[in-house]
Coordinates of C-alpha atoms and ligand atoms in Angstrom, one line a residue:
M1232 CA -1.0 14.2 -0.3
H1233 CA -2.8 13.7 2.9
P1234 CA -2.5 16.3 5.7
W1235 CA -1.2 13.9 8.3
N1236 CA 1.9 13.1 6.2
Q1237 CA 3.0 16.8 6.0
P1238 CA 5.5 16.3 8.9
I1239 CA 7.1 13.4 7.0
L1240 CA 7.5 15.6 3.9
D1241 CA 9.0 18.4 6.1
S1242 CA 11.6 16.0 7.5
F1243 CA 12.4 14.8 4.0
E1244 CA 12.8 18.5 2.9
A1245 CA 15.2 19.1 5.8
R1246 CA 17.5 16.3 4.5
I1247 CA 17.2 17.1 0.8
A1248 CA 20.8 18.3 0.5
R1249 CA 21.9 14.6 1.0
L1250 CA 19.5 13.0 -1.4
P1251 CA 19.8 9.2 -1.6
H1252 CA 19.7 7.3 -4.9
A1253 CA 16.8 5.2 -3.6
L1254 CA 14.1 5.9 -1.0
L1255 CA 11.9 3.1 0.4
V1256 CA 8.6 4.6 1.5
H1257 CA 7.1 2.0 3.7
G1258 CA 4.3 1.6 6.2
P1259 CA 0.9 -0.1 6.6
R1260 CA -1.7 -0.2 3.9
G1261 CA -3.9 2.9 3.7
V1262 CA -1.8 5.6 5.3
G1263 CA -1.1 7.5 2.1
K1264 CA 2.4 6.3 1.1
L1265 CA 1.8 6.5 -2.6
A1266 CA 0.5 10.1 -2.5
L1267 CA 3.5 11.0 -0.3
A1268 CA 5.9 9.4 -2.8
E1269 CA 4.2 11.2 -5.7
R1270 CA 4.5 14.5 -3.8
I1271 CA 8.2 13.9 -3.3
A1272 CA 8.6 13.1 -7.0
Q1273 CA 6.8 16.3 -7.9
R1274 CA 8.9 18.3 -5.4
L1275 CA 12.1 17.0 -6.9
L1276 CA 11.0 17.7 -10.5
C1277 CA 9.4 21.2 -9.8
E1278 CA 11.3 24.0 -11.5
A1279 CA 10.1 26.9 -9.3
A1280 CA 13.0 29.3 -8.7
E1281 CA 12.5 29.5 -5.0
A1282 CA 13.1 26.1 -3.3
A1283 CA 10.6 26.9 -0.5
R1284 CA 7.8 27.0 -3.1
R1285 CA 8.4 23.6 -4.5
P1286 CA 6.3 21.8 -5.5
C1287 CA 4.6 25.0 -6.8
G1288 CA 1.9 23.3 -8.8
T1289 CA 2.0 25.8 -11.6
C1290 CA 5.4 25.5 -13.4
N1291 CA 5.7 23.4 -16.6
A1292 CA 7.2 20.5 -14.7
C1293 CA 4.5 20.5 -12.1
R1294 CA 1.8 20.7 -14.8
W1295 CA 3.3 17.8 -16.8
F1296 CA 3.8 15.8 -13.6
L1297 CA 0.2 16.3 -12.5
A1298 CA -1.1 15.4 -16.0
G1299 CA 1.0 12.2 -15.9
N1300 CA 3.4 13.0 -18.7
H1301 CA 6.6 14.5 -17.3
P1302 CA 9.4 13.2 -19.6
D1303 CA 11.8 12.6 -16.6
F1304 CA 9.3 10.6 -14.6
R1305 CA 8.5 6.8 -14.9
R1306 CA 6.0 4.9 -12.9
L1307 CA 6.2 1.1 -12.6
E1308 CA 3.1 -0.6 -11.4
P1309 CA 1.4 -4.0 -12.1
E1310 CA -0.9 -3.9 -15.0
I1311 CA -3.9 -4.3 -12.7
L1312 CA -3.2 -0.8 -11.3
W1313 CA -2.9 0.9 -14.7
K1314 CA -5.2 3.8 -15.3
D1315 CA -5.6 3.3 -19.1
E1316 CA -4.9 0.6 -21.6
V1317 CA -5.4 -2.2 -19.1
P1318 CA -4.7 -5.6 -20.8
D1319 CA -7.3 -8.3 -20.8
K1320 CA -5.7 -10.4 -18.2
P1321 CA -3.8 -7.8 -16.2
S1322 CA -0.8 -9.0 -14.2
R1323 CA -0.7 -8.5 -10.4
I1324 CA 3.0 -8.2 -10.4
I1325 CA 5.6 -5.8 -11.9
K1326 CA 7.1 -7.8 -14.8
I1327 CA 10.7 -8.1 -15.7
D1328 CA 10.1 -6.4 -19.1
Q1329 CA 8.8 -3.3 -17.3
V1330 CA 12.0 -3.2 -15.2
R1331 CA 14.2 -3.8 -18.3
E1332 CA 12.5 -1.0 -20.2
L1333 CA 13.8 1.3 -17.5
A1334 CA 17.3 1.0 -18.8
D1335 CA 16.2 3.1 -21.9
F1336 CA 14.9 5.7 -19.5
T1337 CA 17.7 5.8 -16.9
Y1338 CA 20.7 5.8 -19.4
V1339 CA 19.5 8.5 -21.7
T1340 CA 20.0 12.1 -20.6
T1341 CA 17.5 14.1 -18.7
H1342 CA 14.9 16.0 -20.8
R1343 CA 14.7 19.0 -18.5
G1344 CA 18.2 19.2 -17.2
G1345 CA 17.2 18.0 -13.7
L1346 CA 16.7 14.7 -12.0
R1347 CA 15.0 11.6 -13.4
I1348 CA 12.6 9.8 -11.1
V1349 CA 11.4 6.2 -11.1
L1350 CA 8.5 5.3 -8.8
L1351 CA 7.9 1.6 -8.1
H1352 CA 4.6 0.7 -6.5
P1353 CA 4.1 -1.7 -4.8
A1354 CA 7.8 -2.5 -5.0
D1355 CA 7.3 -5.9 -3.2
E1356 CA 5.1 -7.1 -6.1
M1357 CA 8.0 -8.2 -8.2
Q1358 CA 9.3 -11.7 -8.9
V1359 CA 13.0 -12.6 -8.3
P1360 CA 14.2 -11.9 -12.0
A1361 CA 12.5 -8.5 -12.0
A1362 CA 13.9 -7.7 -8.6
N1363 CA 17.4 -8.8 -9.6
S1364 CA 17.2 -6.6 -12.7
L1365 CA 16.2 -3.7 -10.5
L1366 CA 19.0 -4.5 -8.1
K1367 CA 21.6 -4.0 -10.9
S1368 CA 20.3 -0.4 -11.3
L1369 CA 20.4 0.2 -7.6
E1370 CA 23.9 -1.1 -7.3
E1371 CA 25.3 1.2 -10.0
P1372 CA 22.8 4.0 -9.9
P1373 CA 22.9 6.1 -13.1
A1374 CA 23.8 9.7 -12.2
G1375 CA 20.8 12.0 -11.5
V1376 CA 18.3 9.1 -11.2
I1377 CA 16.3 8.7 -8.0
F1378 CA 14.3 5.5 -7.3
L1379 CA 11.2 5.8 -5.1
L1380 CA 10.0 2.4 -3.8
V1381 CA 6.6 2.2 -2.2
S1382 CA 5.9 -0.9 -0.1
H1383 CA 3.6 -2.1 2.6
H1384 CA 5.5 -5.4 2.8
P1385 CA 9.2 -4.3 2.8
D1386 CA 10.0 -7.7 4.4
R1387 CA 9.1 -9.3 1.0
L1388 CA 11.7 -7.2 -0.8
L1389 CA 15.1 -8.7 -1.5
A1390 CA 17.4 -7.8 1.5
T1391 CA 19.9 -6.6 -1.1
I1392 CA 17.4 -4.1 -2.4
R1393 CA 16.4 -2.9 1.0
S1394 CA 20.0 -2.3 2.0
R1395 CA 20.4 0.0 -1.1
C1396 CA 17.5 2.2 0.0
V1397 CA 17.2 4.9 2.6
A1398 CA 14.0 4.1 4.6
L1399 CA 11.2 6.6 5.0
A1400 CA 8.6 5.2 7.5
V1401 CA 5.0 6.3 7.2
P1402 CA 3.2 5.2 10.3
V1403 CA -0.5 5.2 11.2
P1404 CA -1.4 8.8 11.8
P1405 CA -2.6 10.2 15.2
R1406 CA -6.2 9.1 15.7
K1407 CA -7.4 12.7 16.0
S1408 CA -6.1 13.7 12.6
A1409 CA -7.4 10.5 11.0
L1410 CA -10.9 11.1 12.4
S1411 CA -11.0 14.8 11.4
W1412 CA -10.0 13.9 7.9
L1413 CA -12.6 11.1 7.7
A1414 CA -15.3 13.5 9.0
G1415 CA -14.2 15.9 6.1
Q1416 CA -14.9 13.0 3.7
G1417 CA -18.4 12.7 5.1
V1418 CA -17.7 9.2 6.6
K1419 CA -20.4 7.9 9.0
D1420 CA -19.3 5.7 11.9
A1421 CA -15.7 6.9 11.3
E1422 CA -14.5 5.6 14.7
R1423 CA -15.8 2.1 14.0
W1424 CA -14.2 1.8 10.5
L1425 CA -11.0 3.5 11.6
A1426 CA -10.7 0.8 14.3
Y1427 CA -11.5 -1.9 11.8
A1428 CA -8.7 -0.5 9.6
G1429 CA -6.2 -0.6 12.5
G1430 CA -6.0 3.2 12.3
A1431 CA -5.3 3.5 8.6
P1432 CA -7.6 6.3 7.3
L1433 CA -7.6 5.4 3.6
R1434 CA -8.6 1.8 4.5
A1435 CA -11.3 3.2 6.8
L1436 CA -12.7 5.2 3.9
E1437 CA -12.9 2.0 1.8
Y1438 CA -14.5 0.0 4.5
A1439 CA -17.0 2.8 5.2
A1440 CA -18.0 2.7 1.5
D1441 CA -18.8 -1.0 2.0
A1442 CA -20.3 -0.5 5.4
Q1443 CA -23.5 -2.4 4.9
I1444 CA -21.9 -5.5 3.4
L1445 CA -19.1 -5.6 6.1
A1446 CA -21.5 -5.1 8.9
G1447 CA -23.5 -8.0 7.5
I1448 CA -20.5 -10.3 7.3
L1449 CA -19.4 -9.3 10.8
A1450 CA -22.8 -9.9 12.3
S1451 CA -23.4 -13.3 10.7
P1452 CA -20.5 -14.7 8.7
A1453 CA -21.7 -17.2 6.1
P1454 CA -20.2 -19.0 3.1
V1455 CA -19.9 -16.9 0.0
E1456 CA -20.3 -17.7 -3.7
D1457 CA -17.9 -15.3 -5.3
R1458 CA -14.2 -14.8 -4.9
D1459 CA -14.3 -11.1 -4.4
K1460 CA -16.3 -11.6 -1.2
L1461 CA -14.0 -14.2 0.0
E1462 CA -11.2 -11.8 1.0
Q1463 CA -13.7 -9.7 2.9
L1464 CA -14.9 -12.8 4.8
A1465 CA -11.4 -14.0 5.6
E1466 CA -10.5 -10.6 6.8
A1467 CA -13.6 -10.3 9.0
L1468 CA -12.8 -13.7 10.5
Q1469 CA -9.2 -12.7 11.1
K1470 CA -10.0 -9.5 12.8
T1471 CA -12.9 -11.0 14.9
A1472 CA -10.5 -13.8 16.0
L1473 CA -7.9 -11.2 17.1
D1474 CA -10.6 -9.3 19.0
K1475 CA -11.7 -12.6 20.7
A1476 CA -8.1 -13.3 21.7
F1477 CA -7.7 -9.8 23.2
S1478 CA -11.0 -10.3 25.0
A1479 CA -9.8 -13.7 26.4
F1480 CA -6.7 -11.9 27.6
G1481 CA -9.0 -9.3 29.3
L1482 CA -7.9 -6.6 26.8
P1483 CA -10.3 -4.2 25.0
S1484 CA -11.3 -4.9 21.4
R1485 CA -9.0 -3.4 18.8
Y1486 CA -11.0 -3.7 15.6
Q1487 CA -14.5 -3.2 17.0
T1488 CA -15.8 -6.3 15.4
G1489 CA -18.8 -6.4 17.7
G1490 CA -18.1 -9.1 20.3
K1491 CA -18.7 -8.5 24.0
A1492 CA -15.6 -8.0 26.1
G1493 CA -14.6 -10.9 28.4
T1494 CA -16.7 -13.4 26.5
A1495 CA -14.0 -15.4 24.7
Q1496 CA -11.9 -18.0 26.5
N1497 CA -9.4 -19.8 24.4
A1498 CA -7.0 -17.1 23.6
H1499 CA -4.4 -19.4 22.0
A1500 CA -6.9 -21.1 19.7
W1501 CA -8.2 -17.7 18.5
L1502 CA -4.7 -16.4 17.9
S1503 CA -3.8 -19.4 15.9
Y1504 CA -7.1 -19.2 13.9
A1505 CA -6.3 -15.5 13.3
R1506 CA -2.9 -16.5 11.8
A1507 CA -4.6 -19.1 9.6
M1508 CA -7.0 -16.4 8.4
G1509 CA -4.0 -14.2 7.5
R1510 CA -2.8 -17.0 5.3
S1511 CA -6.3 -17.6 3.9
R1512 CA -6.5 -13.9 2.9
R1513 CA -3.5 -14.3 0.7
L1514 CA -4.9 -17.5 -0.8
T1515 CA -8.0 -15.8 -1.9
Q1516 CA -5.9 -14.2 -4.7
H1517 CA -5.7 -17.6 -6.3
P1518 CA -8.5 -19.3 -8.3
L1519 CA -10.4 -21.6 -5.9
N1520 CA -13.9 -22.6 -5.2
A1521 CA -15.2 -19.8 -3.0
R1522 CA -18.1 -21.7 -1.5
L1523 CA -16.0 -24.7 -0.4
F1524 CA -13.2 -22.5 0.8
S1525 CA -15.5 -20.2 2.8
A1526 CA -17.4 -23.2 4.3
E1527 CA -14.1 -24.7 5.4
I1528 CA -12.7 -21.6 7.1
L1529 CA -16.0 -21.0 8.9
A1530 CA -16.1 -24.6 10.2
A1531 CA -12.5 -24.2 11.6
R1532 CA -13.5 -21.4 13.9
P1533 CA -12.8 -22.1 17.6
K1534 CA -16.0 -22.7 19.6
T1535 CA -15.2 -20.6 22.7
Ligands
ZN1369 ZN1 6.5 23.5 -9.9

């Protein structure tokens, strides 16, 4: 778990006597929600005698959990995020079969005499049938089962699922803690990439790893041949457009995309282009001709 989320874990600890059946860990991408949810799961499964020491990291339960084979823990993720045995054409969503298989887990008794935990990540990557199947479990929660849902798009969850969960918000951390953590990771230009990541440290780390490519795209955006680059291009255009809009409003740059302050004029055109680029980023998940698509979004940029 990342150091900036310790206060959130502490606040969870303070309320642990009234444990909900389902917790929705939500917040922007790249703030460490998954690691926090994993720590909460480990905390709940830890068998250390003294509560203050949980998770201890050394008991059998902790060791099984950390090795990924605790018998009372289930992790539901799209195939594309699986660590081993990834199928040939991995699915990007949590399938209904995965949710159905949960029944076997939640309705048998616990192996260790404690709680059983189900972690769903990302919980919004579920189609309606899978979500409905999950909803049934949430409506009549089996005793001793805790659901941990992790999501950066809680708005895409069924409202009926959201309403069954207690929300645990994970915000963007204070800039100072983010920068000191990034420095500890050996990141160069940490301020720039943290700004580009909208303050999310784990995103900043990813961007810094691609620094040369991203700096190139930002300096001179051009059509791309392959689909993996397309998302990077659409994101760069989106963030540049937002910075242009801020600039036209006389506000400072937010994403440090490199434009000069006060140079852009047509705030509304830039804003609506930024929204279009948000939609384009989602479209890049689908098979399409990268060259045509990138040429098209580049041509649509406002001129001033
Ligand atoms: Zn332990």
